[in-house]
């Protein structure tokens, strides 16, 4: 594996550090109500990796909570930075916030998910497909 195949990141205070090996399975923007509430943002952007491709620094102060049935979100216990998301709908995957990577610009999202929850004042003109929920649950919405 090349060094460029390993992406590193951390929380704001640096107490939680992580490495993701290989290329992400997918990268997308999420507009769902739960992600907005968890991040305090109008939408967030994830890179989905196989769980086995992600490692954390020993002793990283990660705190987990179940934000809805079958969904675990973890954050830094020291500074509160959201770190990852695991959902029963995606077994074996972990979704990392691209904003926590040292080089977030290296991740190019391919779509917008859960546009049914998109805030009305968010105007998307990036040309990416928009899905009512997920790509696997139906084709893209009309432009």
mmCIF file of N, CA and C in Angstrom:
data_model
loop_
_atom_site.group_PDB
_atom_site.id
_atom_site.type_symbol
_atom_site.label_atom_id
_atom_site.label_comp_id
_atom_site.label_asym_id
_atom_site.label_seq_id
_atom_site.Cartn_x
_atom_site.Cartn_y
_atom_site.Cartn_z
ATOM 1 N N UNK A 1 0.843 -1.177 0.000
ATOM 2 C CA UNK A 1 0.000 0.000 0.000
ATOM 3 C C UNK A 1 0.891 1.244 0.000
ATOM 4 N N UNK A 2 0.553 2.198 -0.829
ATOM 5 C CA UNK A 2 1.302 3.442 -0.906
ATOM 6 C C UNK A 2 0.919 4.355 0.246
ATOM 7 N N UNK A 3 1.832 5.233 0.625
ATOM 8 C CA UNK A 3 1.540 6.195 1.692
ATOM 9 C C UNK A 3 0.325 7.041 1.322
ATOM 10 N N UNK A 4 0.134 7.306 0.022
ATOM 11 C CA UNK A 4 -1.008 8.114 -0.409
ATOM 12 C C UNK A 4 -2.328 7.376 -0.230
ATOM 13 N N UNK A 5 -2.268 6.066 0.005
ATOM 14 C CA UNK A 5 -3.479 5.288 0.241
ATOM 15 C C UNK A 5 -3.915 5.326 1.705
ATOM 16 N N UNK A 6 -3.161 6.027 2.525
ATOM 17 C CA UNK A 6 -3.512 6.164 3.939
ATOM 18 C C UNK A 6 -3.828 7.636 4.195
ATOM 19 N N UNK A 7 -5.040 7.871 4.653
ATOM 20 C CA UNK A 7 -5.482 9.235 4.988
ATOM 21 C C UNK A 7 -5.583 9.332 6.497
ATOM 22 N N UNK A 8 -5.045 10.429 7.042
ATOM 23 C CA UNK A 8 -5.062 10.625 8.487
ATOM 24 C C UNK A 8 -5.947 11.797 8.862
ATOM 25 N N UNK A 9 -6.434 11.748 10.093
ATOM 26 C CA UNK A 9 -7.269 12.826 10.585
ATOM 27 C C UNK A 9 -7.282 12.854 12.097
ATOM 28 N N UNK A 10 -7.978 13.854 12.628
ATOM 29 C CA UNK A 10 -8.050 14.029 14.079
ATOM 30 C C UNK A 10 -9.230 14.919 14.436
ATOM 31 N N UNK A 11 -9.562 14.894 15.716
ATOM 32 C CA UNK A 11 -10.572 15.810 16.228
ATOM 33 C C UNK A 11 -9.917 17.191 16.388
ATOM 34 N N UNK A 12 -10.675 18.155 16.817
ATOM 35 C CA UNK A 12 -10.158 19.524 16.945
ATOM 36 C C UNK A 12 -9.013 19.627 17.938
ATOM 37 N N UNK A 13 -9.105 18.925 19.061
ATOM 38 C CA UNK A 13 -8.051 19.034 20.082
ATOM 39 C C UNK A 13 -6.901 18.059 19.849
ATOM 40 N N UNK A 14 -7.062 17.104 18.938
ATOM 41 C CA UNK A 14 -6.006 16.146 18.624
ATOM 42 C C UNK A 14 -5.973 14.908 19.499
ATOM 43 N N UNK A 15 -6.889 14.795 20.450
ATOM 44 C CA UNK A 15 -6.894 13.633 21.345
ATOM 45 C C UNK A 15 -7.323 12.358 20.616
ATOM 46 N N UNK A 16 -8.193 12.503 19.618
ATOM 47 C CA UNK A 16 -8.614 11.358 18.805
ATOM 48 C C UNK A 16 -7.948 11.496 17.441
ATOM 49 N N UNK A 17 -7.111 10.531 17.121
ATOM 50 C CA UNK A 17 -6.454 10.495 15.810
ATOM 51 C C UNK A 17 -6.870 9.205 15.124
ATOM 52 N N UNK A 18 -6.990 9.278 13.806
ATOM 53 C CA UNK A 18 -7.390 8.088 13.069
ATOM 54 C C UNK A 18 -6.658 8.008 11.743
ATOM 55 N N UNK A 19 -6.647 6.784 11.197
ATOM 56 C CA UNK A 19 -6.091 6.517 9.870
ATOM 57 C C UNK A 19 -7.110 5.692 9.110
ATOM 58 N N UNK A 20 -7.266 6.011 7.844
ATOM 59 C CA UNK A 20 -8.138 5.244 6.955
ATOM 60 C C UNK A 20 -7.281 4.755 5.796
ATOM 61 N N UNK A 21 -7.275 3.455 5.575
ATOM 62 C CA UNK A 21 -6.441 2.850 4.536
ATOM 63 C C UNK A 21 -7.251 2.573 3.282
ATOM 64 N N UNK A 22 -6.646 2.833 2.148
ATOM 65 C CA UNK A 22 -7.303 2.588 0.868
ATOM 66 C C UNK A 22 -8.234 3.716 0.494
ATOM 67 N N UNK A 23 -8.969 3.484 -0.559
ATOM 68 C CA UNK A 23 -9.927 4.486 -1.029
ATOM 69 C C UNK A 23 -11.267 4.262 -0.336
ATOM 70 N N UNK A 24 -12.003 5.336 -0.101
ATOM 71 C CA UNK A 24 -13.323 5.145 0.498
ATOM 72 C C UNK A 24 -14.245 4.381 -0.447
ATOM 73 N N UNK A 25 -15.221 3.705 0.122
ATOM 74 C CA UNK A 25 -16.239 2.996 -0.651
ATOM 75 C C UNK A 25 -17.091 4.023 -1.389
ATOM 76 N N UNK A 26 -17.349 5.124 -0.723
ATOM 77 C CA UNK A 26 -18.152 6.209 -1.279
ATOM 78 C C UNK A 26 -17.878 7.483 -0.475
ATOM 79 N N UNK A 27 -18.235 8.604 -1.045
ATOM 80 C CA UNK A 27 -18.170 9.892 -0.353
ATOM 81 C C UNK A 27 -19.401 10.686 -0.785
ATOM 82 N N UNK A 28 -20.173 11.185 0.171
ATOM 83 C CA UNK A 28 -21.402 11.896 -0.177
ATOM 84 C C UNK A 28 -21.790 12.899 0.906
ATOM 85 N N UNK A 29 -22.623 13.837 0.494
ATOM 86 C CA UNK A 29 -23.220 14.812 1.414
ATOM 87 C C UNK A 29 -24.504 14.204 1.973
ATOM 88 N N UNK A 30 -24.774 14.399 3.243
ATOM 89 C CA UNK A 30 -26.014 13.921 3.853
ATOM 90 C C UNK A 30 -26.786 15.101 4.421
ATOM 91 N N UNK A 31 -28.075 15.175 4.084
ATOM 92 C CA UNK A 31 -28.944 16.267 4.526
ATOM 93 C C UNK A 31 -29.964 15.813 5.566
ATOM 94 N N UNK A 32 -29.858 14.580 6.079
ATOM 95 C CA UNK A 32 -30.896 14.078 6.982
ATOM 96 C C UNK A 32 -30.942 14.878 8.286
ATOM 97 N N UNK A 33 -32.124 14.850 8.903
ATOM 98 C CA UNK A 33 -32.344 15.599 10.147
ATOM 99 C C UNK A 33 -31.396 15.153 11.257
ATOM 100 N N UNK A 34 -31.129 13.849 11.323
ATOM 101 C CA UNK A 34 -30.277 13.320 12.386
ATOM 102 C C UNK A 34 -28.837 13.817 12.251
ATOM 103 N N UNK A 35 -28.319 13.813 11.027
ATOM 104 C CA UNK A 35 -26.947 14.309 10.827
ATOM 105 C C UNK A 35 -26.864 15.812 11.092
ATOM 106 N N UNK A 36 -27.909 16.533 10.690
ATOM 107 C CA UNK A 36 -27.914 17.981 10.966
ATOM 108 C C UNK A 36 -27.889 18.231 12.470
ATOM 109 N N UNK A 37 -28.683 17.472 13.213
ATOM 110 C CA UNK A 37 -28.725 17.654 14.667
ATOM 111 C C UNK A 37 -27.405 17.255 15.312
ATOM 112 N N UNK A 38 -26.787 16.192 14.812
ATOM 113 C CA UNK A 38 -25.530 15.706 15.401
ATOM 114 C C UNK A 38 -24.354 16.645 15.143
ATOM 115 N N UNK A 39 -24.423 17.404 14.055
ATOM 116 C CA UNK A 39 -23.285 18.258 13.696
ATOM 117 C C UNK A 39 -23.554 19.749 13.838
ATOM 118 N N UNK A 40 -24.807 20.131 13.947
ATOM 119 C CA UNK A 40 -25.129 21.546 14.001
ATOM 120 C C UNK A 40 -24.883 22.237 12.671
ATOM 121 N N UNK A 41 -24.975 21.479 11.582
ATOM 122 C CA UNK A 41 -24.708 21.990 10.242
ATOM 123 C C UNK A 41 -25.911 21.738 9.336
ATOM 124 N N UNK A 42 -26.048 22.518 8.256
ATOM 125 C CA UNK A 42 -27.168 22.289 7.349
ATOM 126 C C UNK A 42 -27.063 20.967 6.588
ATOM 127 N N UNK A 43 -25.867 20.447 6.427
ATOM 128 C CA UNK A 43 -25.609 19.101 5.920
ATOM 129 C C UNK A 43 -24.161 18.772 6.227
ATOM 130 N N UNK A 44 -23.819 17.495 6.093
ATOM 131 C CA UNK A 44 -22.453 17.082 6.390
ATOM 132 C C UNK A 44 -21.961 16.160 5.283
ATOM 133 N N UNK A 45 -20.669 15.923 5.262
ATOM 134 C CA UNK A 45 -20.087 15.095 4.207
ATOM 135 C C UNK A 45 -19.282 13.970 4.840
ATOM 136 N N UNK A 46 -19.580 12.752 4.388
ATOM 137 C CA UNK A 46 -18.944 11.550 4.916
ATOM 138 C C UNK A 46 -18.119 10.857 3.839
ATOM 139 N N UNK A 47 -17.119 10.127 4.306
ATOM 140 C CA UNK A 47 -16.418 9.139 3.487
ATOM 141 C C UNK A 47 -16.693 7.796 4.150
ATOM 142 N N UNK A 48 -17.269 6.881 3.400
ATOM 143 C CA UNK A 48 -17.586 5.557 3.925
ATOM 144 C C UNK A 48 -16.445 4.592 3.662
ATOM 145 N N UNK A 49 -15.954 3.948 4.710
ATOM 146 C CA UNK A 49 -14.858 2.979 4.624
ATOM 147 C C UNK A 49 -15.307 1.648 5.211
ATOM 148 N N UNK A 50 -14.623 0.588 4.816
ATOM 149 C CA UNK A 50 -14.788 -0.687 5.506
ATOM 150 C C UNK A 50 -14.242 -0.481 6.923
ATOM 151 N N UNK A 51 -14.942 -0.993 7.917
ATOM 152 C CA UNK A 51 -14.502 -0.812 9.309
ATOM 153 C C UNK A 51 -13.067 -1.267 9.526
ATOM 154 N N UNK A 52 -12.696 -2.359 8.893
ATOM 155 C CA UNK A 52 -11.348 -2.898 9.077
ATOM 156 C C UNK A 52 -10.272 -1.996 8.483
ATOM 157 N N UNK A 53 -10.651 -1.011 7.668
ATOM 158 C CA UNK A 53 -9.687 -0.098 7.058
ATOM 159 C C UNK A 53 -9.399 1.123 7.928
ATOM 160 N N UNK A 54 -10.104 1.246 9.057
ATOM 161 C CA UNK A 54 -9.974 2.432 9.916
ATOM 162 C C UNK A 54 -9.401 2.036 11.267
ATOM 163 N N UNK A 55 -8.416 2.810 11.715
ATOM 164 C CA UNK A 55 -7.838 2.572 13.047
ATOM 165 C C UNK A 55 -7.749 3.893 13.792
ATOM 166 N N UNK A 56 -7.783 3.782 15.112
ATOM 167 C CA UNK A 56 -7.729 4.953 15.994
ATOM 168 C C UNK A 56 -6.501 4.861 16.872
ATOM 169 N N UNK A 57 -6.023 6.025 17.315
ATOM 170 C CA UNK A 57 -4.868 6.040 18.204
ATOM 171 C C UNK A 57 -5.225 5.322 19.502
ATOM 172 N N UNK A 58 -4.264 4.595 20.073
ATOM 173 C CA UNK A 58 -4.528 3.899 21.344
ATOM 174 C C UNK A 58 -4.994 4.891 22.412
ATOM 175 N N UNK A 59 -6.008 4.510 23.116
ATOM 176 C CA UNK A 59 -6.506 5.353 24.207
ATOM 177 C C UNK A 59 -7.308 6.557 23.750
ATOM 178 N N UNK A 60 -7.683 6.604 22.482
ATOM 179 C CA UNK A 60 -8.456 7.744 21.978
ATOM 180 C C UNK A 60 -9.741 7.880 22.796
ATOM 181 N N UNK A 61 -10.024 9.075 23.307
ATOM 182 C CA UNK A 61 -11.199 9.265 24.160
ATOM 183 C C UNK A 61 -12.501 9.382 23.355
ATOM 184 N N UNK A 62 -12.883 8.271 22.727
ATOM 185 C CA UNK A 62 -14.121 8.252 21.959
ATOM 186 C C UNK A 62 -15.304 7.924 22.859
ATOM 187 N N UNK A 63 -16.373 8.670 22.704
ATOM 188 C CA UNK A 63 -17.604 8.405 23.430
ATOM 189 C C UNK A 63 -18.678 8.110 22.398
ATOM 190 N N UNK A 64 -19.478 7.081 22.646
ATOM 191 C CA UNK A 64 -20.508 6.672 21.702
ATOM 192 C C UNK A 64 -21.891 6.907 22.288
ATOM 193 N N UNK A 65 -22.847 7.147 21.400
ATOM 194 C CA UNK A 65 -24.242 7.165 21.813
ATOM 195 C C UNK A 65 -25.094 6.669 20.654
ATOM 196 N N UNK A 66 -26.233 6.081 21.002
ATOM 197 C CA UNK A 66 -27.170 5.598 20.003
ATOM 198 C C UNK A 66 -28.130 6.746 19.701
ATOM 199 N N UNK A 67 -27.949 7.366 18.524
ATOM 200 C CA UNK A 67 -28.760 8.535 18.188
ATOM 201 C C UNK A 67 -30.160 8.155 17.699
ATOM 202 N N UNK A 68 -30.310 6.951 17.198
ATOM 203 C CA UNK A 68 -31.605 6.390 16.813
ATOM 204 C C UNK A 68 -31.405 4.876 16.769
ATOM 205 N N UNK A 69 -32.459 4.095 16.723
ATOM 206 C CA UNK A 69 -32.286 2.638 16.744
ATOM 207 C C UNK A 69 -31.349 2.160 15.620
ATOM 208 N N UNK A 70 -30.308 1.423 16.005
ATOM 209 C CA UNK A 70 -29.368 0.878 15.050
ATOM 210 C C UNK A 70 -28.301 1.839 14.557
ATOM 211 N N UNK A 71 -28.230 3.018 15.163
ATOM 212 C CA UNK A 71 -27.247 4.024 14.744
ATOM 213 C C UNK A 71 -26.377 4.439 15.921
ATOM 214 N N UNK A 72 -25.071 4.291 15.735
ATOM 215 C CA UNK A 72 -24.114 4.728 16.757
ATOM 216 C C UNK A 72 -23.283 5.867 16.188
ATOM 217 N N UNK A 73 -23.200 6.931 16.949
ATOM 218 C CA UNK A 73 -22.358 8.079 16.596
ATOM 219 C C UNK A 73 -21.314 8.229 17.687
ATOM 220 N N UNK A 74 -20.084 8.496 17.259
ATOM 221 C CA UNK A 74 -19.015 8.686 18.249
ATOM 222 C C UNK A 74 -18.400 10.067 18.083
ATOM 223 N N UNK A 75 -17.920 10.576 19.205
ATOM 224 C CA UNK A 75 -17.309 11.902 19.227
ATOM 225 C C UNK A 75 -16.180 11.913 20.240
ATOM 226 N N UNK A 76 -15.335 12.937 20.176
ATOM 227 C CA UNK A 76 -14.238 13.080 21.133
ATOM 228 C C UNK A 76 -14.809 13.500 22.484
ATOM 229 N N UNK A 77 -14.458 12.759 23.509
ATOM 230 C CA UNK A 77 -14.958 13.061 24.858
ATOM 231 C C UNK A 77 -14.350 14.346 25.411
ATOM 232 N N UNK A 78 -13.246 14.806 24.845
ATOM 233 C CA UNK A 78 -12.599 16.038 25.347
ATOM 234 C C UNK A 78 -13.134 17.297 24.681
ATOM 235 N N UNK A 79 -13.180 17.308 23.343
ATOM 236 C CA UNK A 79 -13.572 18.545 22.658
ATOM 237 C C UNK A 79 -14.945 18.476 21.996
ATOM 238 N N UNK A 80 -15.541 17.289 21.926
ATOM 239 C CA UNK A 80 -16.885 17.142 21.372
ATOM 240 C C UNK A 80 -16.967 16.993 19.859
ATOM 241 N N UNK A 81 -15.833 16.971 19.169
ATOM 242 C CA UNK A 81 -15.857 16.833 17.714
ATOM 243 C C UNK A 81 -16.518 15.521 17.301
ATOM 244 N N UNK A 82 -17.540 15.575 16.426
ATOM 245 C CA UNK A 82 -18.099 14.327 15.894
ATOM 246 C C UNK A 82 -17.029 13.609 15.071
ATOM 247 N N UNK A 83 -16.901 12.291 15.256
ATOM 248 C CA UNK A 83 -15.843 11.528 14.597
ATOM 249 C C UNK A 83 -16.386 10.560 13.555
ATOM 250 N N UNK A 84 -17.350 9.733 13.937
ATOM 251 C CA UNK A 84 -17.827 8.734 12.985
ATOM 252 C C UNK A 84 -19.273 8.342 13.241
ATOM 253 N N UNK A 85 -19.764 7.527 12.330
ATOM 254 C CA UNK A 85 -21.148 7.070 12.312
ATOM 255 C C UNK A 85 -21.128 5.611 11.886
ATOM 256 N N UNK A 86 -21.888 4.778 12.589
ATOM 257 C CA UNK A 86 -22.083 3.384 12.193
ATOM 258 C C UNK A 86 -23.576 3.108 12.227
ATOM 259 N N UNK A 87 -24.068 2.483 11.170
ATOM 260 C CA UNK A 87 -25.488 2.172 11.112
ATOM 261 C C UNK A 87 -25.711 0.716 10.761
ATOM 262 N N UNK A 88 -26.718 0.117 11.357
ATOM 263 C CA UNK A 88 -27.053 -1.279 11.088
ATOM 264 C C UNK A 88 -27.359 -1.503 9.608
ATOM 265 N N UNK A 89 -27.785 -0.452 8.906
ATOM 266 C CA UNK A 89 -28.073 -0.564 7.472
ATOM 267 C C UNK A 89 -26.804 -0.764 6.646
ATOM 268 N N UNK A 90 -25.650 -0.447 7.228
ATOM 269 C CA UNK A 90 -24.377 -0.556 6.526
ATOM 270 C C UNK A 90 -23.408 -1.406 7.349
ATOM 271 N N UNK A 91 -23.686 -2.697 7.489
ATOM 272 C CA UNK A 91 -22.814 -3.545 8.313
ATOM 273 C C UNK A 91 -21.388 -3.573 7.751
ATOM 274 N N UNK A 92 -20.428 -3.499 8.662
ATOM 275 C CA UNK A 92 -19.024 -3.557 8.265
ATOM 276 C C UNK A 92 -18.467 -2.253 7.741
ATOM 277 N N UNK A 93 -19.287 -1.188 7.736
ATOM 278 C CA UNK A 93 -18.823 0.124 7.282
ATOM 279 C C UNK A 93 -18.741 1.090 8.447
ATOM 280 N N UNK A 94 -17.871 2.078 8.299
ATOM 281 C CA UNK A 94 -17.809 3.198 9.229
ATOM 282 C C UNK A 94 -17.745 4.453 8.381
ATOM 283 N N UNK A 95 -18.480 5.458 8.773
ATOM 284 C CA UNK A 95 -18.567 6.690 7.997
ATOM 285 C C UNK A 95 -17.849 7.795 8.776
ATOM 286 N N UNK A 96 -16.817 8.329 8.169
ATOM 287 C CA UNK A 96 -15.995 9.369 8.798
ATOM 288 C C UNK A 96 -16.333 10.730 8.209
ATOM 289 N N UNK A 97 -16.335 11.746 9.045
ATOM 290 C CA UNK A 97 -16.570 13.105 8.575
ATOM 291 C C UNK A 97 -15.331 13.586 7.831
ATOM 292 N N UNK A 98 -15.493 13.986 6.573
ATOM 293 C CA UNK A 98 -14.296 14.369 5.815
ATOM 294 C C UNK A 98 -13.639 15.622 6.370
ATOM 295 N N UNK A 99 -14.391 16.451 7.071
ATOM 296 C CA UNK A 99 -13.813 17.685 7.619
ATOM 297 C C UNK A 99 -12.751 17.408 8.673
ATOM 298 N N UNK A 100 -12.718 16.197 9.227
ATOM 299 C CA UNK A 100 -11.713 15.853 10.238
ATOM 300 C C UNK A 100 -10.417 15.324 9.641
ATOM 301 N N UNK A 101 -10.405 15.051 8.342
ATOM 302 C CA UNK A 101 -9.184 14.571 7.706
ATOM 303 C C UNK A 101 -8.190 15.721 7.537
ATOM 304 N N UNK A 102 -6.907 15.400 7.558
ATOM 305 C CA UNK A 102 -5.869 16.408 7.358
ATOM 306 C C UNK A 102 -5.988 17.057 5.976
ATOM 307 N N UNK A 103 -6.475 16.273 5.004
ATOM 308 C CA UNK A 103 -6.651 16.784 3.644
ATOM 309 C C UNK A 103 -8.083 16.528 3.171
ATOM 310 N N UNK A 104 -9.053 17.268 3.706
ATOM 311 C CA UNK A 104 -10.441 17.005 3.323
ATOM 312 C C UNK A 104 -10.715 17.248 1.840
ATOM 313 N N UNK A 105 -9.924 18.097 1.200
ATOM 314 C CA UNK A 105 -10.112 18.369 -0.221
ATOM 315 C C UNK A 105 -9.803 17.182 -1.116
ATOM 316 N N UNK A 106 -9.193 16.142 -0.556
ATOM 317 C CA UNK A 106 -8.870 14.945 -1.342
ATOM 318 C C UNK A 106 -10.099 14.072 -1.585
ATOM 319 N N UNK A 107 -11.191 14.377 -0.914
ATOM 320 C CA UNK A 107 -12.412 13.579 -1.025
ATOM 321 C C UNK A 107 -13.435 14.336 -1.866
ATOM 322 N N UNK A 108 -13.782 13.777 -3.004
ATOM 323 C CA UNK A 108 -14.773 14.399 -3.876
ATOM 324 C C UNK A 108 -16.106 13.664 -3.736
ATOM 325 N N UNK A 109 -17.121 14.314 -3.169
ATOM 326 C CA UNK A 109 -18.427 13.672 -3.029
ATOM 327 C C UNK A 109 -19.019 13.335 -4.392
ATOM 328 N N UNK A 110 -19.805 12.241 -4.443
ATOM 329 C CA UNK A 110 -20.424 11.839 -5.696
ATOM 330 C C UNK A 110 -21.916 12.147 -5.726
ATOM 331 N N UNK A 111 -22.521 12.519 -4.574
ATOM 332 C CA UNK A 111 -23.970 12.733 -4.549
ATOM 333 C C UNK A 111 -24.399 13.442 -3.267
ATOM 334 N N UNK A 112 -25.676 13.816 -3.257
ATOM 335 C CA UNK A 112 -26.357 14.348 -2.077
ATOM 336 C C UNK A 112 -27.413 13.325 -1.677
ATOM 337 N N UNK A 113 -27.428 12.927 -0.411
ATOM 338 C CA UNK A 113 -28.391 11.960 0.103
ATOM 339 C C UNK A 113 -29.376 12.632 1.049
ATOM 340 N N UNK A 114 -30.529 12.052 1.184
ATOM 341 C CA UNK A 114 -31.602 12.527 2.065
ATOM 342 C C UNK A 114 -32.012 13.970 1.766
ATOM 343 N N UNK A 115 -32.133 14.253 0.476
ATOM 344 C CA UNK A 115 -32.558 15.597 0.068
ATOM 345 C C UNK A 115 -34.003 15.884 0.463
ATOM 346 N N UNK A 116 -34.747 14.844 0.861
ATOM 347 C CA UNK A 116 -36.109 15.072 1.368
ATOM 348 C C UNK A 116 -36.067 15.934 2.627
ATOM 349 N N UNK A 117 -34.943 15.929 3.323
ATOM 350 C CA UNK A 117 -34.777 16.721 4.547
ATOM 351 C C UNK A 117 -33.963 17.995 4.327
ATOM 352 N N UNK A 118 -33.560 18.254 3.095
ATOM 353 C CA UNK A 118 -32.725 19.420 2.802
ATOM 354 C C UNK A 118 -33.422 20.705 3.228
ATOM 355 N N UNK A 119 -32.673 21.599 3.847
ATOM 356 C CA UNK A 119 -33.235 22.886 4.249
ATOM 357 C C UNK A 119 -33.580 23.697 3.001
ATOM 358 N N UNK A 120 -34.694 24.419 3.037
ATOM 359 C CA UNK A 120 -35.157 25.100 1.821
ATOM 360 C C UNK A 120 -34.213 26.188 1.308
ATOM 361 N N UNK A 121 -33.394 26.748 2.166
ATOM 362 C CA UNK A 121 -32.492 27.813 1.722
ATOM 363 C C UNK A 121 -31.135 27.308 1.232
ATOM 364 N N UNK A 122 -30.914 25.986 1.298
ATOM 365 C CA UNK A 122 -29.690 25.408 0.729
ATOM 366 C C UNK A 122 -29.931 25.237 -0.767
ATOM 367 N N UNK A 123 -29.140 25.922 -1.570
ATOM 368 C CA UNK A 123 -29.270 25.856 -3.031
ATOM 369 C C UNK A 123 -28.079 25.084 -3.586
ATOM 370 N N UNK A 124 -28.365 23.963 -4.221
ATOM 371 C CA UNK A 124 -27.325 23.093 -4.743
ATOM 372 C C UNK A 124 -27.184 23.285 -6.242
ATOM 373 N N UNK A 125 -25.999 23.665 -6.674
ATOM 374 C CA UNK A 125 -25.755 23.802 -8.106
ATOM 375 C C UNK A 125 -24.400 23.193 -8.470
ATOM 376 N N UNK A 126 -24.014 22.149 -7.742
ATOM 377 C CA UNK A 126 -22.711 21.521 -7.976
ATOM 378 C C UNK A 126 -22.768 20.425 -9.032
ATOM 379 N N UNK A 127 -23.972 20.181 -9.575
ATOM 380 C CA UNK A 127 -24.112 19.188 -10.628
ATOM 381 C C UNK A 127 -24.150 17.747 -10.147
ATOM 382 N N UNK A 128 -24.048 17.518 -8.836
ATOM 383 C CA UNK A 128 -24.083 16.154 -8.311
ATOM 384 C C UNK A 128 -25.518 15.640 -8.263
ATOM 385 N N UNK A 129 -25.707 14.336 -8.437
ATOM 386 C CA UNK A 129 -27.056 13.773 -8.310
ATOM 387 C C UNK A 129 -27.580 13.981 -6.892
ATOM 388 N N UNK A 130 -28.886 14.196 -6.812
ATOM 389 C CA UNK A 130 -29.563 14.382 -5.531
ATOM 390 C C UNK A 130 -30.570 13.254 -5.374
ATOM 391 N N UNK A 131 -30.555 12.608 -4.205
ATOM 392 C CA UNK A 131 -31.457 11.491 -3.952
ATOM 393 C C UNK A 131 -32.409 11.836 -2.814
ATOM 394 N N UNK A 132 -33.668 11.431 -2.973
ATOM 395 C CA UNK A 132 -34.652 11.664 -1.911
ATOM 396 C C UNK A 132 -34.146 11.073 -0.604
ATOM 397 N N UNK A 133 -33.660 9.838 -0.659
ATOM 398 C CA UNK A 133 -33.039 9.204 0.501
ATOM 399 C C UNK A 133 -31.649 8.733 0.084
ATOM 400 N N UNK A 134 -31.562 7.483 -0.375
ATOM 401 C CA UNK A 134 -30.284 6.910 -0.791
ATOM 402 C C UNK A 134 -30.337 6.479 -2.255
ATOM 403 N N UNK A 135 -29.197 6.408 -2.890
ATOM 404 C CA UNK A 135 -29.117 5.950 -4.278
ATOM 405 C C UNK A 135 -29.739 4.562 -4.420
ATOM 406 N N UNK A 136 -29.524 3.706 -3.424
ATOM 407 C CA UNK A 136 -30.046 2.337 -3.480
ATOM 408 C C UNK A 136 -31.570 2.276 -3.334
ATOM 409 N N UNK A 137 -32.189 3.406 -2.995
ATOM 410 C CA UNK A 137 -33.639 3.430 -2.768
ATOM 411 C C UNK A 137 -34.386 4.210 -3.850
ATOM 412 N N UNK A 138 -33.743 4.447 -4.970
ATOM 413 C CA UNK A 138 -34.418 5.141 -6.067
ATOM 414 C C UNK A 138 -33.487 6.064 -6.811
ATOM 415 N N UNK A 139 -33.875 6.359 -8.027
ATOM 416 C CA UNK A 139 -33.054 7.198 -8.889
ATOM 417 C C UNK A 139 -32.949 8.632 -8.397
ATOM 418 N N UNK A 140 -32.107 9.408 -9.079
ATOM 419 C CA UNK A 140 -31.901 10.797 -8.668
ATOM 420 C C UNK A 140 -33.150 11.645 -8.881
ATOM 421 N N UNK A 141 -33.247 12.700 -8.095
ATOM 422 C CA UNK A 141 -34.348 13.656 -8.236
ATOM 423 C C UNK A 141 -34.110 14.503 -9.488
ATOM 424 N N UNK A 142 -35.167 15.054 -10.066
ATOM 425 C CA UNK A 142 -34.952 15.928 -11.208
ATOM 426 C C UNK A 142 -34.206 17.198 -10.770
ATOM 427 N N UNK A 143 -33.476 17.811 -11.705
ATOM 428 C CA UNK A 143 -32.710 19.033 -11.339
ATOM 429 C C UNK A 143 -33.624 20.161 -10.905
#
